[in-house]
Amino acid sequence: MKRDFFPRFVTLIALGLSMATVGAQELTATLFGRVTDPTGAVVPGVEVVVKNMDTGFSRSVRTDAEGNYVATYLPIGRYQLTVEAPGFKRFVRENIVLSVNDRVALNVTLQLGEIQETVTVTAEEVLVQQSPTISGLVSGRQMTELPLNNRNFVQLTYLVPGVSSALPSQVGFGGLSVISISVSGSRTSGINWLVDGGRNVDTGSNLTLFNYPSVDAVAEFRILTNVYSAEFGRNAGGVVNIITKSGTREFHGGVYHFLRNDVITAREPFRFTPPIVGRTSLKPPLRYNNFGWNIGGPVTLFGYNKSRDKTFFFFSQEFRRIREFTTPRTTVPTAAMRRGDFSGLPPIRDPRTGQPFPGNVIPSDRIDPNARIIVERLFPLPNAAAEGDPRFYRPTLPQPVN
């Protein structure tokens, strides 16, 4: 009884986690085709085995009376196709790459011979997609090798034909980011974002994602731009279907840290004074740290899954620490203005007489003492007069992100 507890426990947890995505959008691929002999005649009842080359997961199906086979709900990855039938050589096709939402046709022609003989096909050939859906795929390799600002994978959606951005200069992250892409000219709020089949869109705005997976945790994503099936539903603009990584039969992991600071950044083109009193640099301070780790592999607790081909895990965690300052420009009263001297500005009229003050200077006895205190306490003196106006003031305001 104890020996069976852990497999049953894992099964129970898996069923519980899957309840939220029962009937959800396609996360997998389909491989199908027809098996024939050298004369072109169909071969019914043949066993066809599809095996994942990274995890060891396999699925066995048989051809029907028309020689057709269909292997459905295959997780993305590299596969090996094996076909065996009495009187024919064993057929093996390796490195069949299946991506999310793929529907791939692969026909097999068996050669006469003993079953102990094997015909292995290793040459690359273009697999025929049998889906009317118009889509574009962005692979995990593209995500890790192409330059990304803030390591935000959303930027790579622009690689797919028909996708454009309404905010080309904004690259945010997390809750600070607004997702504003258009697919085939649709409204920017008409895109459905999915992560492993679950909806990932804030329905209040339709422009914010709940979760931004790390680029090291995303296996690939596909953007469906037109003629996609009803299973996706809800949004007419398009679908971004994101699939996260799965562990393999071996343990793999990584640690990373990306750093940026003001040593290698350029100063603002119109800054002529340091942003902080006592600081000689014309650039505001910046400390940008983006770090994280990930690990994946088989679940092998308590002797379970000794063959490492049943249950896998992948865990990723990413952190972002930013110490950044912004230096907006505004206008404040100069020291002369605080004394009532507004010379150089348009005439100020005396509300009692309607006549301009002599020299455009308000007499000190006409300035309310309480108003003077408020101005002195709330408004700093200008510090950016060199930028073109003696009233300019540039504060340095921290903008920390954790």
Coordinates of C-alpha atoms in Angstrom, one line a residue:
M1 CA 0.0 0.0 0.0
K2 CA 2.8 2.4 0.9
R3 CA 4.6 1.6 -2.3
D4 CA 1.5 2.7 -4.3
F5 CA 0.9 5.9 -2.3
F6 CA 3.3 8.3 -4.2
P7 CA 2.1 7.4 -7.7
R8 CA -1.5 7.8 -6.6
F9 CA -0.6 11.1 -4.9
V10 CA 1.0 12.5 -8.0
T11 CA -1.9 11.4 -10.1
L12 CA -4.3 13.1 -7.8
I13 CA -2.4 16.3 -7.8
A14 CA -2.1 16.2 -11.7
L15 CA -5.9 15.7 -12.0
G16 CA -6.5 18.6 -9.6
L17 CA -4.3 20.9 -11.6
S18 CA -5.7 19.9 -14.9
M19 CA -9.3 20.6 -13.9
A20 CA -8.8 24.3 -14.6
T21 CA -7.8 23.6 -18.2
V22 CA -10.2 20.8 -19.0
G23 CA -11.5 21.6 -22.5
A24 CA -9.0 24.4 -22.7
Q25 CA -7.2 25.5 -25.8
E26 CA -4.8 23.2 -27.7
L27 CA -1.3 22.9 -26.1
T28 CA -0.2 19.9 -28.1
A29 CA 0.4 18.7 -31.7
T30 CA -1.0 16.0 -33.9
L31 CA 0.9 13.6 -36.2
F32 CA -0.9 11.6 -38.8
G33 CA -0.4 9.9 -42.1
R34 CA -0.9 6.8 -44.3
V35 CA 1.2 3.6 -44.3
T36 CA 1.7 1.9 -47.7
D37 CA 3.8 -0.8 -49.3
P38 CA 6.2 -0.3 -52.3
T39 CA 3.3 -0.7 -54.7
G40 CA 1.2 2.0 -53.0
A41 CA -1.3 -0.3 -51.5
V42 CA -2.3 0.6 -47.9
V43 CA -1.2 -1.5 -45.0
P44 CA -3.9 -1.8 -42.3
G45 CA -3.4 -2.9 -38.7
V46 CA 0.2 -1.7 -38.5
E47 CA 1.6 -0.6 -35.2
V48 CA 2.9 3.0 -35.2
V49 CA 4.9 4.2 -32.2
V50 CA 5.6 7.9 -31.6
K51 CA 8.3 8.5 -29.0
N52 CA 9.6 11.8 -27.5
M53 CA 13.4 11.7 -27.9
D54 CA 13.9 14.0 -24.9
T55 CA 11.5 12.6 -22.3
G56 CA 11.0 9.0 -23.4
F57 CA 7.2 9.5 -23.6
S58 CA 5.6 7.3 -26.2
R59 CA 2.3 6.6 -27.8
S60 CA 1.3 3.6 -29.8
V61 CA -1.5 3.6 -32.4
R62 CA -2.5 1.3 -35.3
T63 CA -3.5 2.0 -38.8
D64 CA -7.1 1.6 -39.8
A65 CA -8.6 -0.2 -42.8
E66 CA -7.5 2.7 -45.0
G67 CA -3.9 2.5 -43.7
N68 CA -4.3 5.8 -41.8
Y69 CA -2.9 6.5 -38.4
V70 CA -3.4 9.5 -36.1
A71 CA -1.4 10.3 -33.0
T72 CA -3.1 13.1 -31.1
Y73 CA -2.3 15.3 -28.0
L74 CA 1.5 15.0 -28.4
P75 CA 3.4 17.4 -26.2
I76 CA 5.8 19.7 -28.2
G77 CA 9.3 18.3 -28.8
R78 CA 11.5 16.0 -30.9
Y79 CA 9.9 12.7 -31.9
Q80 CA 10.9 9.4 -33.3
L81 CA 8.4 7.5 -35.5
T82 CA 8.6 3.7 -35.7
V83 CA 6.5 1.5 -37.9
E84 CA 6.6 -2.3 -37.7
A85 CA 4.6 -4.9 -39.8
P86 CA 5.2 -8.6 -40.6
G87 CA 7.0 -9.0 -43.9
F88 CA 8.4 -5.5 -43.9
K89 CA 11.5 -3.8 -42.7
R90 CA 11.2 -1.7 -39.6
F91 CA 10.8 1.9 -40.5
V92 CA 12.3 4.6 -38.2
R93 CA 12.1 8.3 -38.7
E94 CA 14.0 10.5 -36.2
N95 CA 14.0 14.2 -35.3
I96 CA 10.4 15.0 -36.1
V97 CA 10.0 18.4 -34.5
L98 CA 6.4 19.1 -33.4
S99 CA 5.4 22.6 -32.2
V100 CA 2.3 23.9 -30.5
N101 CA -0.9 23.6 -32.6
D102 CA 1.0 21.7 -35.3
R103 CA -1.0 19.3 -37.4
V104 CA 1.6 17.4 -39.4
A105 CA 1.2 14.8 -42.1
L106 CA 3.9 12.2 -42.4
N107 CA 3.3 9.3 -44.8
V108 CA 5.3 6.1 -44.6
T109 CA 6.3 3.7 -47.3
L110 CA 7.4 0.3 -46.0
Q111 CA 10.1 -1.8 -47.7
L112 CA 9.8 -5.6 -48.1
G113 CA 12.1 -7.5 -45.9
E114 CA 12.6 -9.1 -42.5
I115 CA 11.4 -7.1 -39.5
Q116 CA 14.9 -7.4 -38.0
E117 CA 16.1 -5.1 -40.7
T118 CA 15.6 -1.4 -40.2
V119 CA 15.2 1.5 -42.5
T120 CA 16.2 4.7 -40.7
V121 CA 15.4 8.1 -42.2
T122 CA 17.6 10.8 -40.8
A123 CA 17.6 13.3 -43.7
E124 CA 15.7 16.5 -43.1
E125 CA 12.6 17.1 -45.1
V126 CA 9.8 19.6 -45.0
L127 CA 6.8 18.3 -43.1
V128 CA 3.4 19.1 -44.5
Q129 CA 1.1 21.2 -42.3
Q130 CA -2.5 20.2 -42.7
S131 CA -4.1 23.0 -40.9
P132 CA -5.9 26.0 -42.5
T133 CA -4.9 28.3 -39.6
I134 CA -2.6 31.1 -40.5
S135 CA 0.0 31.5 -37.8
G136 CA 3.6 32.2 -36.9
L137 CA 5.9 30.4 -34.5
V138 CA 8.6 32.0 -32.3
S139 CA 11.0 29.3 -30.9
G140 CA 12.8 29.2 -27.6
R141 CA 16.1 29.6 -29.4
Q142 CA 15.0 32.9 -30.9
M143 CA 14.0 34.1 -27.4
T144 CA 17.3 33.3 -25.9
E145 CA 19.5 34.5 -28.7
L146 CA 17.9 37.6 -30.1
P147 CA 18.5 40.9 -28.1
L148 CA 15.5 41.8 -25.9
N149 CA 15.0 45.0 -23.9
N150 CA 14.0 44.1 -20.3
R151 CA 14.0 40.4 -21.4
N152 CA 10.4 40.8 -22.4
F153 CA 9.4 38.1 -24.9
V154 CA 6.4 40.2 -26.1
Q155 CA 8.7 42.1 -28.4
L156 CA 9.2 39.0 -30.5
T157 CA 5.6 39.0 -31.5
Y158 CA 6.6 41.6 -34.1
L159 CA 8.5 39.0 -36.0
V160 CA 5.3 37.4 -37.1
P161 CA 3.8 38.8 -40.3
G162 CA 0.7 40.8 -39.7
V163 CA 1.6 41.8 -36.1
S164 CA 2.3 45.4 -35.3
S165 CA 2.6 47.5 -32.1
A166 CA 0.8 50.6 -31.1
L167 CA 3.5 51.3 -28.6
P168 CA 6.8 50.7 -30.4
S169 CA 8.9 52.7 -28.0
Q170 CA 7.5 51.2 -24.8
V171 CA 9.0 47.9 -23.5
G172 CA 7.7 47.3 -20.0
F173 CA 7.6 44.3 -17.8
G174 CA 5.2 42.8 -15.3
G175 CA 2.3 45.0 -14.0
L176 CA 4.0 48.1 -15.4
S177 CA 3.6 47.0 -19.0
V178 CA 0.8 47.6 -21.3
I179 CA 0.5 45.0 -24.1
S180 CA -0.7 46.8 -27.2
I181 CA -0.2 44.7 -30.3
S182 CA -2.5 44.5 -33.3
V183 CA -2.9 41.4 -35.4
S184 CA -4.0 42.0 -39.0
G185 CA -5.2 45.5 -38.2
S186 CA -7.5 44.4 -35.4
R187 CA -8.1 46.3 -32.2
T188 CA -5.3 46.1 -29.7
S189 CA -7.7 44.9 -27.0
G190 CA -8.8 42.0 -29.2
I191 CA -5.9 39.6 -28.5
N192 CA -6.3 36.5 -26.4
W193 CA -3.1 35.5 -24.5
L194 CA -2.7 31.9 -23.2
V195 CA -0.1 30.3 -21.1
D196 CA -0.2 26.5 -21.2
G197 CA -3.9 26.7 -22.1
G198 CA -4.9 29.1 -19.3
R199 CA -6.1 32.7 -20.1
N200 CA -3.4 35.2 -19.2
V201 CA -5.2 38.5 -19.8
D202 CA -6.6 41.0 -17.4
T203 CA -10.2 41.1 -18.6
G204 CA -10.7 44.5 -17.0
S205 CA -8.4 46.2 -19.6
N206 CA -7.5 43.5 -22.1
L207 CA -4.1 45.2 -22.3
T208 CA -2.3 43.7 -19.3
L209 CA -0.9 40.2 -18.7
F210 CA -1.2 38.5 -15.3
N211 CA 2.0 36.6 -15.7
Y212 CA 5.2 37.2 -17.8
P213 CA 7.1 33.9 -18.0
S214 CA 10.9 34.3 -18.2
V215 CA 12.3 33.9 -21.6
D216 CA 14.3 31.0 -20.1
A217 CA 11.1 29.3 -19.1
V218 CA 9.2 29.6 -22.4
A219 CA 9.6 26.7 -24.9
E220 CA 7.9 28.5 -27.7
F221 CA 4.8 30.5 -28.6
R222 CA 2.6 30.6 -31.7
I223 CA 0.5 33.6 -32.8
L224 CA -2.7 32.5 -34.6
T225 CA -3.6 35.4 -36.9
N226 CA -6.4 34.0 -39.0
V227 CA -8.8 31.1 -39.6
Y228 CA -8.1 29.4 -36.2
S229 CA -10.6 26.9 -34.8
A230 CA -13.5 27.6 -32.5
E231 CA -11.7 26.0 -29.5
F232 CA -9.8 29.2 -29.0
G233 CA -12.8 31.5 -29.1
R234 CA -13.5 34.8 -27.3
N235 CA -11.2 37.1 -29.2
A236 CA -11.5 37.9 -32.8
G237 CA -8.2 39.8 -33.1
G238 CA -5.8 36.8 -32.7
V239 CA -4.4 34.3 -30.2
V240 CA -0.9 34.2 -28.6
N241 CA -0.4 30.6 -27.4
I242 CA 2.6 30.4 -25.1
I243 CA 4.0 27.0 -24.0
T244 CA 6.4 26.8 -21.1
K245 CA 9.2 24.3 -20.9
S246 CA 9.0 20.8 -19.5
G247 CA 11.7 18.8 -17.8
T248 CA 13.6 16.0 -19.6
R249 CA 15.1 12.7 -18.6
E250 CA 18.2 14.5 -17.4
F251 CA 18.5 17.3 -14.8
H252 CA 19.3 20.7 -16.3
G253 CA 19.4 24.2 -14.9
G254 CA 20.9 27.6 -15.1
V255 CA 21.7 30.8 -13.2
Y256 CA 22.0 34.2 -14.7
H257 CA 22.5 37.9 -13.8
F258 CA 22.2 40.9 -16.1
L259 CA 23.5 44.2 -14.8
R260 CA 23.3 47.7 -16.2
N261 CA 24.4 51.0 -14.5
D262 CA 25.0 54.7 -15.2
V263 CA 28.7 54.0 -16.1
I264 CA 27.7 52.8 -19.5
T265 CA 24.6 54.9 -20.1
A266 CA 24.5 58.2 -22.0
R267 CA 23.4 61.4 -20.4
E268 CA 20.3 63.3 -21.4
P269 CA 21.1 65.5 -24.4
F270 CA 19.8 68.7 -22.8
R271 CA 21.2 68.3 -19.3
F272 CA 23.9 70.8 -18.3
T273 CA 23.9 70.4 -14.5
P274 CA 24.3 67.4 -12.3
P275 CA 21.0 65.9 -11.1
I276 CA 22.1 65.7 -7.5
V277 CA 23.8 68.4 -5.4
G278 CA 27.4 67.4 -4.8
R279 CA 27.4 64.9 -7.7
T280 CA 29.7 65.7 -10.6
S281 CA 28.2 63.3 -13.1
L282 CA 25.6 64.7 -15.5
K283 CA 23.8 61.3 -15.5
P284 CA 21.3 60.3 -12.8
P285 CA 22.2 57.2 -10.8
L286 CA 21.1 53.8 -12.3
R287 CA 21.3 50.3 -10.9
Y288 CA 19.5 47.7 -13.0
N289 CA 19.8 44.0 -11.8
N290 CA 17.9 41.2 -13.6
F291 CA 18.7 37.8 -12.2
G292 CA 17.2 34.4 -11.8
W293 CA 17.6 30.7 -12.0
N294 CA 15.8 27.6 -13.4
I295 CA 15.9 23.9 -13.1
G296 CA 14.1 21.0 -14.7
G297 CA 14.2 17.2 -14.8
P298 CA 12.3 14.0 -13.9
V299 CA 10.3 13.5 -10.7
T300 CA 12.0 10.5 -9.0
L301 CA 10.9 10.8 -5.4
F302 CA 10.6 7.6 -3.2
G303 CA 11.6 5.3 -6.0
Y304 CA 8.9 6.6 -8.3
N305 CA 9.6 7.0 -12.1
K306 CA 12.9 5.1 -12.0
S307 CA 12.8 4.8 -15.8
R308 CA 12.5 8.7 -16.0
D309 CA 9.8 8.6 -18.7
K310 CA 6.6 9.5 -16.8
T311 CA 6.6 12.7 -14.8
F312 CA 8.8 15.8 -15.2
F313 CA 9.1 19.3 -13.7
F314 CA 10.5 22.6 -14.7
F315 CA 10.8 25.5 -12.2
S316 CA 11.9 29.1 -13.1
Q317 CA 12.3 32.2 -10.9
E318 CA 13.3 35.6 -12.0
F319 CA 13.9 38.8 -10.1
R320 CA 14.3 42.4 -11.1
R321 CA 15.8 45.2 -8.9
I322 CA 16.0 48.7 -10.3
R323 CA 17.3 51.8 -8.6
E324 CA 16.5 54.5 -11.1
F325 CA 15.9 58.2 -11.0
T326 CA 13.8 60.5 -13.1
T327 CA 14.6 64.1 -13.6
P328 CA 11.5 65.9 -14.9
R329 CA 11.7 69.7 -15.7
T330 CA 9.4 72.3 -14.3
T331 CA 9.3 76.0 -13.4
V332 CA 9.5 77.4 -9.9
P333 CA 9.7 81.1 -8.6
T334 CA 13.2 82.6 -8.6
A335 CA 14.7 84.3 -5.6
A336 CA 13.7 87.7 -7.1
M337 CA 10.2 86.6 -7.6
R338 CA 9.9 85.5 -4.0
R339 CA 10.7 89.2 -3.1
G340 CA 8.1 90.4 -5.5
D341 CA 10.4 91.3 -8.4
F342 CA 8.8 90.2 -11.6
S343 CA 10.8 92.5 -13.9
G344 CA 11.3 91.0 -17.3
L345 CA 7.8 89.4 -17.3
P346 CA 4.5 90.9 -18.6
P347 CA 3.1 93.8 -16.4
I348 CA 1.4 92.8 -13.2
R349 CA -1.4 95.2 -12.3
D350 CA -2.4 96.4 -8.9
P351 CA -5.8 94.9 -8.1
R352 CA -6.7 98.1 -6.2
T353 CA -5.9 100.6 -8.9
G354 CA -5.8 98.5 -12.0
Q355 CA -2.4 100.1 -12.9
P356 CA 0.9 98.2 -13.4
F357 CA 3.2 98.1 -10.4
P358 CA 6.2 100.4 -10.8
G359 CA 9.1 98.4 -12.3
N360 CA 6.8 95.3 -12.2
V361 CA 7.8 94.9 -8.5
I362 CA 5.2 94.1 -5.9
P363 CA 5.8 96.0 -2.7
S364 CA 6.8 93.8 0.2
D365 CA 4.0 95.1 2.4
R366 CA 1.5 93.9 -0.3
I367 CA 2.7 90.2 -0.1
D368 CA 0.9 88.1 2.5
P369 CA 3.3 86.6 5.1
N370 CA 1.5 83.3 5.0
A371 CA 1.8 83.1 1.2
R372 CA 5.5 83.9 1.5
I373 CA 6.0 81.0 3.9
I374 CA 4.1 78.6 1.7
V375 CA 6.2 79.5 -1.3
E376 CA 9.5 79.2 0.7
R377 CA 8.5 75.8 2.1
L378 CA 6.9 74.1 -0.9
F379 CA 8.8 75.5 -3.9
P380 CA 12.6 75.0 -4.2
L381 CA 14.9 77.5 -6.0
P382 CA 15.7 76.9 -9.7
N383 CA 18.7 74.7 -10.4
A384 CA 18.6 74.3 -14.2
A385 CA 18.8 77.9 -15.4
A386 CA 21.6 76.9 -17.8
E387 CA 18.9 75.0 -19.8
G388 CA 17.4 78.2 -21.1
D389 CA 15.1 79.7 -18.5
P390 CA 16.1 81.1 -15.0
R391 CA 12.9 79.5 -13.6
F392 CA 13.8 75.9 -14.6
Y393 CA 14.0 73.3 -11.9
R394 CA 14.9 69.6 -12.3
P395 CA 14.3 67.4 -9.3
T396 CA 15.8 63.9 -9.0
L397 CA 13.0 61.5 -8.1
P398 CA 13.7 57.9 -7.2
Q399 CA 11.7 55.2 -9.2
P400 CA 12.5 51.9 -7.4
V401 CA 11.2 48.7 -8.9
N402 CA 11.3 45.4 -6.9

